[in-house]
GROMACS .gro file of C-alpha atoms in nm:
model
  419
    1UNK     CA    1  -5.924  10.021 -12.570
    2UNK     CA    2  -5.920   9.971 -12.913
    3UNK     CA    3  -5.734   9.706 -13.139
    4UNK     CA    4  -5.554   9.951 -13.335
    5UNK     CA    5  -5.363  10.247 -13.218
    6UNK     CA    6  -5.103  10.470 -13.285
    7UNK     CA    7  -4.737  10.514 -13.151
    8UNK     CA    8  -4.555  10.761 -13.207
    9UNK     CA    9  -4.148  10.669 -13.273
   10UNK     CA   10  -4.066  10.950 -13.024
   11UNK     CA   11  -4.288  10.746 -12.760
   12UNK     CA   12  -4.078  10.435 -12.811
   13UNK     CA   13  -3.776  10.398 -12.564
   14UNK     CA   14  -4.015  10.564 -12.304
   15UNK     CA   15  -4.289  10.328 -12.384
   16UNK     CA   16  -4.000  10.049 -12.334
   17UNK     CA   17  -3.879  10.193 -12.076
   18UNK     CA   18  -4.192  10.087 -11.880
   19UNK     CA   19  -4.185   9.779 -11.991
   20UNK     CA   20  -3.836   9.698 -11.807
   21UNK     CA   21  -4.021   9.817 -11.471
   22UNK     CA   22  -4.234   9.502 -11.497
   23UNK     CA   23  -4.086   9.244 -11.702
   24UNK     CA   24  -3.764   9.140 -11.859
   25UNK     CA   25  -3.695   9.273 -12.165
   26UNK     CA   26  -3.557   9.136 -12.483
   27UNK     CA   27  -3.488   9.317 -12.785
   28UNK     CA   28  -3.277   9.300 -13.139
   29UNK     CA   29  -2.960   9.475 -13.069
   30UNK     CA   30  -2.708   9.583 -13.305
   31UNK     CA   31  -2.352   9.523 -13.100
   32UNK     CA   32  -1.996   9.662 -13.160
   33UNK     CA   33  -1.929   9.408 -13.436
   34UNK     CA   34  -2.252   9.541 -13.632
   35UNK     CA   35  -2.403   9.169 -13.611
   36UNK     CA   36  -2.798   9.230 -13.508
   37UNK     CA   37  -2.891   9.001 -13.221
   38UNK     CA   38  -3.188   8.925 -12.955
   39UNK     CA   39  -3.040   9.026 -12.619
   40UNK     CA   40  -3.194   9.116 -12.265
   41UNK     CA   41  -3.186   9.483 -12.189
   42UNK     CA   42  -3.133   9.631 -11.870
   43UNK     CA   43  -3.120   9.957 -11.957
   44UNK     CA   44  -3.275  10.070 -12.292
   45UNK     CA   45  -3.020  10.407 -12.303
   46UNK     CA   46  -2.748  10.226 -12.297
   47UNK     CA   47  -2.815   9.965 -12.608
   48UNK     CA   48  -2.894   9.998 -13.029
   49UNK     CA   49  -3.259   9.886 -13.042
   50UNK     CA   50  -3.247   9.806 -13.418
   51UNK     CA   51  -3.571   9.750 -13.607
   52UNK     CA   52  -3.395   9.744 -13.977
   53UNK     CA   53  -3.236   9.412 -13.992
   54UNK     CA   54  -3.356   9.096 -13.890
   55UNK     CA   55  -3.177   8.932 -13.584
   56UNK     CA   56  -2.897   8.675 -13.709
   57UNK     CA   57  -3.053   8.437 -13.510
   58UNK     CA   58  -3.409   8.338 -13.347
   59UNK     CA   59  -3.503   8.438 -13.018
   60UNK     CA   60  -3.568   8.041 -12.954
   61UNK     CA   61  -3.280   8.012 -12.685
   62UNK     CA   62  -3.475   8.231 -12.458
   63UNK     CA   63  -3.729   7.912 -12.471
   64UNK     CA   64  -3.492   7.658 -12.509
   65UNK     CA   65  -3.139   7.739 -12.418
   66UNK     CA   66  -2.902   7.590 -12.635
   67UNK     CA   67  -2.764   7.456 -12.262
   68UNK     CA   68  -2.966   7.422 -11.995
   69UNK     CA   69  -3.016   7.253 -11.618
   70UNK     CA   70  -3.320   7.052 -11.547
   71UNK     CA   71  -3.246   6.970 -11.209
   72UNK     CA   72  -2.991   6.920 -10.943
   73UNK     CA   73  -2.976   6.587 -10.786
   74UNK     CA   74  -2.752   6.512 -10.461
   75UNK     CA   75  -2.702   6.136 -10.343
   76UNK     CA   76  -2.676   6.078  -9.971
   77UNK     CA   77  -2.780   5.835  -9.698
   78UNK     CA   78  -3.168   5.884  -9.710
   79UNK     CA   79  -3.130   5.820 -10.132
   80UNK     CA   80  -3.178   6.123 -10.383
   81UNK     CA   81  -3.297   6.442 -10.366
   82UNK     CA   82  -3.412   6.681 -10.679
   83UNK     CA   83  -3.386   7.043 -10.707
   84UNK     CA   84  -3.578   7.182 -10.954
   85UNK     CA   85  -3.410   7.471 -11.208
   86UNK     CA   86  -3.735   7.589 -11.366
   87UNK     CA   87  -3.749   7.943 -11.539
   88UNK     CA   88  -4.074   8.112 -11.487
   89UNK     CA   89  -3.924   8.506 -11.565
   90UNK     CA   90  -4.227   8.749 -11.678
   91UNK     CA   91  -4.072   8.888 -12.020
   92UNK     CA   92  -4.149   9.072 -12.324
   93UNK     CA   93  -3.968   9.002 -12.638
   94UNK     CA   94  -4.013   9.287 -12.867
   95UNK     CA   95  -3.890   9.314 -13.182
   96UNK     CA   96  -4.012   8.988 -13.310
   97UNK     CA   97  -4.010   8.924 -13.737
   98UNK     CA   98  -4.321   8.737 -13.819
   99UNK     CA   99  -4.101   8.421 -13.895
  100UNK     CA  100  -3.981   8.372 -13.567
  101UNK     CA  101  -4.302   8.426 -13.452
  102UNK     CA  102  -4.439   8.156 -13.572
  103UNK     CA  103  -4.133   7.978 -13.503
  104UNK     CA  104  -4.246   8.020 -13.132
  105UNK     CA  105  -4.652   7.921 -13.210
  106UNK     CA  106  -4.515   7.585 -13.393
  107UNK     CA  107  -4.293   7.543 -13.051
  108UNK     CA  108  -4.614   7.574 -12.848
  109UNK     CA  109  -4.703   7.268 -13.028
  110UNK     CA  110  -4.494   7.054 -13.017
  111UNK     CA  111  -4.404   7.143 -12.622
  112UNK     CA  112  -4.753   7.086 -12.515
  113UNK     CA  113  -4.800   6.757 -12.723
  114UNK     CA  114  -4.805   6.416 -12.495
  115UNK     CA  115  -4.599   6.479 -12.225
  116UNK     CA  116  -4.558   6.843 -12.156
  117UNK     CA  117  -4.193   7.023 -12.131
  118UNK     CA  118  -4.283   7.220 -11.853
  119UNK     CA  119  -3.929   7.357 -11.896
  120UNK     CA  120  -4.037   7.492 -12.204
  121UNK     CA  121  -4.406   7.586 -12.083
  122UNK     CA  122  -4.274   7.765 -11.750
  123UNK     CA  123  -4.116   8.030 -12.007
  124UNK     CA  124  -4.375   8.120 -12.224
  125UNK     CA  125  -4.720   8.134 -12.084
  126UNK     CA  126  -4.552   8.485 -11.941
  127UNK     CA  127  -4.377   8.555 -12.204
  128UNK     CA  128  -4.552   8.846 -12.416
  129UNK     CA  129  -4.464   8.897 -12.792
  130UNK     CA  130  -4.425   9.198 -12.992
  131UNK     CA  131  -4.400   9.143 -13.321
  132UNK     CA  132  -4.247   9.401 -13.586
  133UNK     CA  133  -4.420   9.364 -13.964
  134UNK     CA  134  -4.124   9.299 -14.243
  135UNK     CA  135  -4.147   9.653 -14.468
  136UNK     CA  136  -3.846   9.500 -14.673
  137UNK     CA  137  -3.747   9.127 -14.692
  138UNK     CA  138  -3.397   9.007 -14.625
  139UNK     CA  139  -3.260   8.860 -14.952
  140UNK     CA  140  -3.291   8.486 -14.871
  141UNK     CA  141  -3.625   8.573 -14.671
  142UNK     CA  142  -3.951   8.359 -14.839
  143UNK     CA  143  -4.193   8.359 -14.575
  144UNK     CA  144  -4.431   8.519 -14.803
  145UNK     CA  145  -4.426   8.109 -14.995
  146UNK     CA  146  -4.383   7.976 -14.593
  147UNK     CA  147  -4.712   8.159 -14.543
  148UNK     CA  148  -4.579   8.278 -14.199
  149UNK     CA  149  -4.543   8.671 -14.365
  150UNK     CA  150  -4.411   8.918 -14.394
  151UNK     CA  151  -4.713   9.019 -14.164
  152UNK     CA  152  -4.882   8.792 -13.921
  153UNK     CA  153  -5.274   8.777 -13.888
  154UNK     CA  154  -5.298   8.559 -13.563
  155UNK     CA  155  -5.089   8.454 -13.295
  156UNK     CA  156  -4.896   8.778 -13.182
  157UNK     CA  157  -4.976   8.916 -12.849
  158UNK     CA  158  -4.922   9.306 -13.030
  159UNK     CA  159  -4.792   9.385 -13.370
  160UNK     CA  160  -4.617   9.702 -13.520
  161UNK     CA  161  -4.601   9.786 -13.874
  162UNK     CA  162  -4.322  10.108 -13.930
  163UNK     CA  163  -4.557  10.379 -14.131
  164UNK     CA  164  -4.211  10.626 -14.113
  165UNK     CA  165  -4.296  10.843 -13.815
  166UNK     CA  166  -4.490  10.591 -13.584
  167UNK     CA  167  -4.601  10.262 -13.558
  168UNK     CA  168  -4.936  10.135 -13.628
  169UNK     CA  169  -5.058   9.869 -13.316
  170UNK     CA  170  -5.250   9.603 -13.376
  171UNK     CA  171  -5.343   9.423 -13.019
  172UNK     CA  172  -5.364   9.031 -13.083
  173UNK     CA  173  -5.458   8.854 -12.746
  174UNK     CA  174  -5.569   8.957 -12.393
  175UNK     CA  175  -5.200   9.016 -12.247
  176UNK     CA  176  -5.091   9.265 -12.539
  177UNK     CA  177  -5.402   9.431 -12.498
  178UNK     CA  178  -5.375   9.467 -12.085
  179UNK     CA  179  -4.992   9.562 -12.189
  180UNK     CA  180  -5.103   9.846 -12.324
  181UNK     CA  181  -5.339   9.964 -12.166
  182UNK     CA  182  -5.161  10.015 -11.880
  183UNK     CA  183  -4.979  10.277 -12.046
  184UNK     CA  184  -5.255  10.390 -12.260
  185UNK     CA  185  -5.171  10.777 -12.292
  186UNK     CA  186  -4.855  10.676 -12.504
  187UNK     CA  187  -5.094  10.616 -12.771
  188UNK     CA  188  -5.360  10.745 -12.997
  189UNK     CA  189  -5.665  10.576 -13.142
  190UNK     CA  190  -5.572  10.452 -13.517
  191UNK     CA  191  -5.745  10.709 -13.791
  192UNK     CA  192  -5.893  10.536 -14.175
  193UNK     CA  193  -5.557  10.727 -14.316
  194UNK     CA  194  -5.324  10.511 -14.063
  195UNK     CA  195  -5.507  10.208 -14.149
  196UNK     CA  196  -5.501  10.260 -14.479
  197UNK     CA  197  -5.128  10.367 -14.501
  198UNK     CA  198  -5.068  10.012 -14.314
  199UNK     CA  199  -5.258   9.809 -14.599
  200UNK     CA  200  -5.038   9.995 -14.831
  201UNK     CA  201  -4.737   9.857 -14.636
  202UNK     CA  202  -4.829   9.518 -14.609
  203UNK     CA  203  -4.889   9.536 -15.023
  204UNK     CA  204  -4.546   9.656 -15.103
  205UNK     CA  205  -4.352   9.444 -14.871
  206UNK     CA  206  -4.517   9.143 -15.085
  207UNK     CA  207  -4.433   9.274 -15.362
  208UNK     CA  208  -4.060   9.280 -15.283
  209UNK     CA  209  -3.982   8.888 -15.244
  210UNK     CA  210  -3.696   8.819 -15.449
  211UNK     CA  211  -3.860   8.399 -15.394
  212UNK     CA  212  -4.121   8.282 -15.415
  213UNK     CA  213  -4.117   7.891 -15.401
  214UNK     CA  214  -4.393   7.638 -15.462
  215UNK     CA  215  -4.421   7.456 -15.075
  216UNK     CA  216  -4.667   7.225 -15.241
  217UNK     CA  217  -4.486   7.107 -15.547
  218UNK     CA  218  -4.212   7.007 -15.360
  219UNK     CA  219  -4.422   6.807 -15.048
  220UNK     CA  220  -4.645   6.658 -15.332
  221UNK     CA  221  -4.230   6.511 -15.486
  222UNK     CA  222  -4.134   6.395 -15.121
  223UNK     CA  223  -4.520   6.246 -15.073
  224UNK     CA  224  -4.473   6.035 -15.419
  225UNK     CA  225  -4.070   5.932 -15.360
  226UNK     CA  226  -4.045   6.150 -15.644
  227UNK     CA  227  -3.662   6.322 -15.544
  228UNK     CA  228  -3.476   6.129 -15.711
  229UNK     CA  229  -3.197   5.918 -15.545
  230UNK     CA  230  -2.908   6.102 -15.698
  231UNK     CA  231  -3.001   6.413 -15.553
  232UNK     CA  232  -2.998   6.257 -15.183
  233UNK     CA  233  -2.625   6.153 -15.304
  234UNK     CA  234  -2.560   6.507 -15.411
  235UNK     CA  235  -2.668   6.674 -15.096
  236UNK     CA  236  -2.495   6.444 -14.872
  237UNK     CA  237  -2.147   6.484 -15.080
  238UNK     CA  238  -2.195   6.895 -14.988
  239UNK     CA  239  -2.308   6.816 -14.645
  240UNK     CA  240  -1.986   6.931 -14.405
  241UNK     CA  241  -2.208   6.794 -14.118
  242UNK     CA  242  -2.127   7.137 -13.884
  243UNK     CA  243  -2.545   7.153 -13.798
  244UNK     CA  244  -2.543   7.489 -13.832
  245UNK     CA  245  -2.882   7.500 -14.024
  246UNK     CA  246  -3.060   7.320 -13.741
  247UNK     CA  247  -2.898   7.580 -13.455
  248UNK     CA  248  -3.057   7.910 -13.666
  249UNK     CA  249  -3.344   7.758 -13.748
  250UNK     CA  250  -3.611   7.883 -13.519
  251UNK     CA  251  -3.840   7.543 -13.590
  252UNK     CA  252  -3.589   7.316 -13.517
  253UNK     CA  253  -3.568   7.198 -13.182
  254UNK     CA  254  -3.380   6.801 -13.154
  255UNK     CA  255  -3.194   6.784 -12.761
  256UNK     CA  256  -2.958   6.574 -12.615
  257UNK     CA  257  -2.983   6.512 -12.207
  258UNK     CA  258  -2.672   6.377 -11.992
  259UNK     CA  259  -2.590   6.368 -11.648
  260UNK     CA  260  -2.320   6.619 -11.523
  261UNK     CA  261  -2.158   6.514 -11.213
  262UNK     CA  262  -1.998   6.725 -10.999
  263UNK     CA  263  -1.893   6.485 -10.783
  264UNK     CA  264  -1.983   6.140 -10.692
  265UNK     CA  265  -2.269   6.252 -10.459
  266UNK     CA  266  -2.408   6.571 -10.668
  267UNK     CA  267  -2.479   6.675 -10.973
  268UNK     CA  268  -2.677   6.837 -11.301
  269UNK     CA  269  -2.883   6.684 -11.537
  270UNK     CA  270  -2.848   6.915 -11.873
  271UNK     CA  271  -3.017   6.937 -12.216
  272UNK     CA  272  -2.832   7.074 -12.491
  273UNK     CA  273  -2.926   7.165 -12.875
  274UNK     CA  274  -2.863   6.842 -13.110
  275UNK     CA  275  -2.905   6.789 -13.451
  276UNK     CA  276  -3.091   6.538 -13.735
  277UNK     CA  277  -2.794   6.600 -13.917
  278UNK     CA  278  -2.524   6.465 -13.665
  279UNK     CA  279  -2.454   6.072 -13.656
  280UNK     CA  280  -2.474   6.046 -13.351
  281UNK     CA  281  -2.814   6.141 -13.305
  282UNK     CA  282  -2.931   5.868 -13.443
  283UNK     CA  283  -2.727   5.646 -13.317
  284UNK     CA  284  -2.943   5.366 -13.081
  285UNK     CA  285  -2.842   5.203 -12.748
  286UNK     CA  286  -2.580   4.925 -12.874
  287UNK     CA  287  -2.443   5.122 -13.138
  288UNK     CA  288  -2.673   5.087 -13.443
  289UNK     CA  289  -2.706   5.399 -13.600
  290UNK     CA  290  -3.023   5.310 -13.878
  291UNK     CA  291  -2.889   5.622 -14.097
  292UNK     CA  292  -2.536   5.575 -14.077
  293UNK     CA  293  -2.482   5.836 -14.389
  294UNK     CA  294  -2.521   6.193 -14.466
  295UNK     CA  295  -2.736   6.120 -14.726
  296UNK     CA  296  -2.978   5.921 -14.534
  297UNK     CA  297  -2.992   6.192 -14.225
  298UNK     CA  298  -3.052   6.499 -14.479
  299UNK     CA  299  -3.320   6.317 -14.643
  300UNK     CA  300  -3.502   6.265 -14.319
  301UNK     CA  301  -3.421   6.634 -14.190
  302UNK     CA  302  -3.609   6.739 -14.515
  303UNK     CA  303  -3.887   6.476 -14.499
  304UNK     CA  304  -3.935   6.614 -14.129
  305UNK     CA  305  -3.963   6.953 -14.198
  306UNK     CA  306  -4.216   6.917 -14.470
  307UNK     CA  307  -4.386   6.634 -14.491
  308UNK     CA  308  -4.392   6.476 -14.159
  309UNK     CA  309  -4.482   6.822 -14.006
  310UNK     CA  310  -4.739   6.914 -14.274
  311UNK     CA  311  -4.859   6.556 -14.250
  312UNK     CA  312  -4.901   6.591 -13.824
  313UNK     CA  313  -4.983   6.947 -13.801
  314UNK     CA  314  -5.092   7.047 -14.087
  315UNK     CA  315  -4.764   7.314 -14.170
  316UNK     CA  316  -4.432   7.233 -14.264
  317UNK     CA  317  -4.167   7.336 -14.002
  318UNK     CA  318  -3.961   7.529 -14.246
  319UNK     CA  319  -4.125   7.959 -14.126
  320UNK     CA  320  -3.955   8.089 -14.468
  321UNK     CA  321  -3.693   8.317 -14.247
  322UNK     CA  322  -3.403   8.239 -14.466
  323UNK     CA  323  -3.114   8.190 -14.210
  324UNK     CA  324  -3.001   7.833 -14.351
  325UNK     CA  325  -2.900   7.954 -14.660
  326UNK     CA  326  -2.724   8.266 -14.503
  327UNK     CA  327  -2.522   7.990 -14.302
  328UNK     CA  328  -2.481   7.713 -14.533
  329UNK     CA  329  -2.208   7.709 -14.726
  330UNK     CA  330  -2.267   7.374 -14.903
  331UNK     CA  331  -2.662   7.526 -15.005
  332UNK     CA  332  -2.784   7.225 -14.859
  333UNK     CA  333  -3.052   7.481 -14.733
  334UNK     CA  334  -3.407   7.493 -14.755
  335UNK     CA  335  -3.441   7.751 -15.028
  336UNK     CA  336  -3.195   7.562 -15.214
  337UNK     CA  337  -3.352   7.224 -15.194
  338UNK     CA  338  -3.724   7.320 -15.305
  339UNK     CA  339  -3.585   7.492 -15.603
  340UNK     CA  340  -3.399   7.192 -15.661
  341UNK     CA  341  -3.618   6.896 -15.653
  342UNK     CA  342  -3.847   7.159 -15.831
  343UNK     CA  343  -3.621   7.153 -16.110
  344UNK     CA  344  -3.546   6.808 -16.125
  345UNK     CA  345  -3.733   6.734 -16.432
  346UNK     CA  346  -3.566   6.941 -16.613
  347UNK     CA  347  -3.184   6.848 -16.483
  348UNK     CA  348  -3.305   6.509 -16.527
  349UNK     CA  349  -3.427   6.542 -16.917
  350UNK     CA  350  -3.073   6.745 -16.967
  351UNK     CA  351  -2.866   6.400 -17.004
  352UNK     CA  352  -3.142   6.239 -17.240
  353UNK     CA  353  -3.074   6.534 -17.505
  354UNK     CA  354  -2.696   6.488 -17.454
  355UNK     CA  355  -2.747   6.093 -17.557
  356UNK     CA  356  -2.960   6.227 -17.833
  357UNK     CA  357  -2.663   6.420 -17.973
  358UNK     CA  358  -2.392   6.172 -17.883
  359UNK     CA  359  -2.609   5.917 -18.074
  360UNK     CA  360  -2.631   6.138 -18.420
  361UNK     CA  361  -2.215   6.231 -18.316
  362UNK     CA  362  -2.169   5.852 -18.333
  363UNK     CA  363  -2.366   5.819 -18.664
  364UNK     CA  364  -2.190   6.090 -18.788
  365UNK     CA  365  -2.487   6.300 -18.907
  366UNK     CA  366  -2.388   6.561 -18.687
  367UNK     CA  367  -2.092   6.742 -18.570
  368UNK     CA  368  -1.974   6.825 -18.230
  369UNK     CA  369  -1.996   7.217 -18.344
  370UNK     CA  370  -2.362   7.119 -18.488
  371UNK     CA  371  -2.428   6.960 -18.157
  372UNK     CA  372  -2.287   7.263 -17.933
  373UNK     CA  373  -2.471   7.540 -18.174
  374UNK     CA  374  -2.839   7.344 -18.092
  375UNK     CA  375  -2.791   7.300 -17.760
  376UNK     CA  376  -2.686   7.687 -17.725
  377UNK     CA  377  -2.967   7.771 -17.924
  378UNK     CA  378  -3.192   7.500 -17.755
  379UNK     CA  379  -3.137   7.677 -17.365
  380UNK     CA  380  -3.314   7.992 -17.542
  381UNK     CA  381  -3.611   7.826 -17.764
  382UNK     CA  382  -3.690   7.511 -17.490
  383UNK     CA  383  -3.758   7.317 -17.794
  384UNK     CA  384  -3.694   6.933 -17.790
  385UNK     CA  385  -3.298   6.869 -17.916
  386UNK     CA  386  -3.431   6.679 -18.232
  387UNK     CA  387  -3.691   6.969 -18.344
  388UNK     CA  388  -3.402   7.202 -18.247
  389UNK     CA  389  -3.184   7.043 -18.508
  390UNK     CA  390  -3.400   6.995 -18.766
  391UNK     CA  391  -3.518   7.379 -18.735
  392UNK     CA  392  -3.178   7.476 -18.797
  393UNK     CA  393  -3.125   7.226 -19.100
  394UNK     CA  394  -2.887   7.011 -18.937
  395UNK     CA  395  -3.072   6.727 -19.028
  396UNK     CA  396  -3.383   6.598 -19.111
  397UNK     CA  397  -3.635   6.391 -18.945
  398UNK     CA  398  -3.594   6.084 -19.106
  399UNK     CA  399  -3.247   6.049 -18.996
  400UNK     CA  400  -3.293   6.092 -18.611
  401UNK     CA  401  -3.593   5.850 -18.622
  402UNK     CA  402  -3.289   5.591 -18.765
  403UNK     CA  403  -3.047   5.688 -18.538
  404UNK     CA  404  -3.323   5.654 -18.246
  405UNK     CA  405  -3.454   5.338 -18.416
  406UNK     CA  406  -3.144   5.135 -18.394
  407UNK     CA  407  -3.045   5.266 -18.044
  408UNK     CA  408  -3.427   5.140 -17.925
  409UNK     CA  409  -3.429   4.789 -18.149
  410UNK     CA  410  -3.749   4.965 -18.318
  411UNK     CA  411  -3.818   5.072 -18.670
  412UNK     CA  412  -3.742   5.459 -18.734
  413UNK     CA  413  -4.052   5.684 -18.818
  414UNK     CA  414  -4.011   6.035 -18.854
  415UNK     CA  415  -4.358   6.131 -18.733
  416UNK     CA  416  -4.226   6.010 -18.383
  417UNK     CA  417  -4.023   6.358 -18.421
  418UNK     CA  418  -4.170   6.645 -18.227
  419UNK     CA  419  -4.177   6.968 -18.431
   0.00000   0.00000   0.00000
């Protein structure tokens, strides 16, 4: 069979269908409240496949459910006895966006690492995924600058890209490729117009990021301590600590595990989602929490997700999908923060002008209505405040190398002014 193929949108629910006689499975549904959301399908008549909007949240809770059982345990004479609660269901989640994804391929590694979850392992290796291509971002989606879309070129077991009237199918790994080829005659060999009206696709959907941010520039700031402390402050004074960032994220995976007893002789051990962001988390045997602050457990959630994770395996943990700053209300997200320690420079040099003009208000070479016009003027040129001023005659450049001279203790030169 060959790795691309065509399928025809009439073919769909019956090529689905199928599917359902052999595995369970999962697709984005669009319920009664219009939210979009990953849900098990029994019946594929009966449900809203949608393909147009990305699921509110990740499929990861079919991995990792936010509650889970490990085991049974029950206590009696002869000591303790285990009963294992592992989850080994064949399923096909279909539907996938390229983000979450690779969401699932950075869970592979860190579930396989050291000691293996086989919790976690017992669901996926047969798990198939479809993933669906991204024609049109979402408007806080930047996976295009995560590098994880909007179009995957690895790690999919079969991917669709919508060309109107039928999907193109791309077959990524053995199991996508004996998916479909055990209903082969719902598809056609791909023709050179169908690939190239997929290129096309994949062009114009990068073309429509409303961000694009610079990954790089801001692990290169977190690699040379170069956020600066106030912003830490900042983002911990917004924080309202409700971890809601960490439960959509699709890369973010901290657990808690407890003992539920049912009674003094039986019970369940559980795991349950947790958060970096949550004091407790941190919190050590005896009561010590070592990041006893908001402040202090967002910087480390950030550090984590891009340069602890880029420093171990290579990518940052952050798949560009967007869904923190659809849920934050603080923007304490990760779209937010790049831009912001980005941008630092420039918030930082922002004061420095004002105690240039305060300085020549104090003097009284300037007014405040001089001061107010330059700055105006100044957020339109980007010229330095001085040259700003003396372009539009406010003063000259003898008198702010004074004013700068006796605020430094040095002798005033006017060739120290930038023009």
């Amino acid at each position: 069979m060959t790795d691309k193929l065509i399928l025809y949108k009439e073919h769909l629910n019956s090529f689905l269908r199928k599917i359902t006689k052999g595995f369970e499975l999962i697709a984005p549904v669009r319920n009664t409240y219009g939210d979009t959301l990953f849900e098990v399908i029994s019946s594929v008549d009966d449900v809203r496949i949608d393909l147009t909007n990305r699921p509110i949240l990740s499929p990861k809770r079919f991995f990792m459910p936010q509650v889970e059982t490990l085991f049974a345990y029950r206590y009696d004479k002869s000591g303790y006895t285990f009963k294992d609660a592992a989850d080994s269901t064949p399923r096909v989640i279909f539907g996938l966006r390229s983000c979450d994804t690779r969401g699932i391929l950075f869970y592979d590694l860190i579930f396989q690492e050291g000691l293996k979850d086989k919790y976690y392992l017992d669901r996926r290796k047969d798990t198939i995924l479809i993933n669906l291509g991204c024609n049109q971002p979402g408007e806080n989606c930047f996976c295009k600058s995560a590098q994880s879309g909007p179009f995957l070129t690895y790690g999919y077991d079969i991917q669709l890209t919508d060309l109107g009237d039928r999907f193109f199918v791309e077959n990524g790994r053995p199991r996508g490729r004996e998916l479909l080829a055990g209903w082969s005659y719902f598809f056609r060999p791909a023709t050179q117009t169908d690939i190239d009206a997929q290129y096309e696709v994949v062009l114009e959907s990068e073309g429509k990021f409303r961000h694009r941010l610079d990954f790089d520039a801001a692990i290169e700031k977190l690699i040379n301590q170069e956020v600066a402390p106030a912003i830490w402050e900042e983002l911990g004074s917004r924080c309202q600590n409700c971890g809601g960032c960490a439960y959509v994220c699709p890369t973010c995976y901290c657990f808690n595990i407890f003992d539920s007893p049912g009674s003094e002789k039986e019970g369940e051990r559980l795991r349950t989602w947790d958060a970096c962001t949550f004091a407790g988390f941190s919190r050590l045997a005896g009561g010590y929490n070592p990041r006893q602050d908001k402040a202090q457990r967002i910087k480390r959630r950030f550090y984590h997700k891009l340069f602890y994770d880029k420093q171990k395996y290579n990518i940052p943990s952050c798949v560009g999908c967007g869904r923190c700053a659809d849920i934050c209300f603080g923007r304490i997200d990760m779209l937010s923060f790049i831009r912001l320690i980005c941008e630092q420079k420039e918030r930082a040099l922002a004061p420095a002008h004002r105690r240039l003009g305060e300085l020549l208000l104090e003097a009284g070479i300037i007014s405040r209505k001089d001061l107010d016009l330059a700055i105006e003027k100044q957020a339109a040129t980007g010229k330095p405040l001085g040259a700003q001023l003396v372009e539009m005659g406010m003063v000259d450049k003898e008198a702010i190398a004074r004013a700068l001279g006796c605020q430094l203790k040095i002798p005033g030169t006017a060739e120290n002014i930038e023009d």
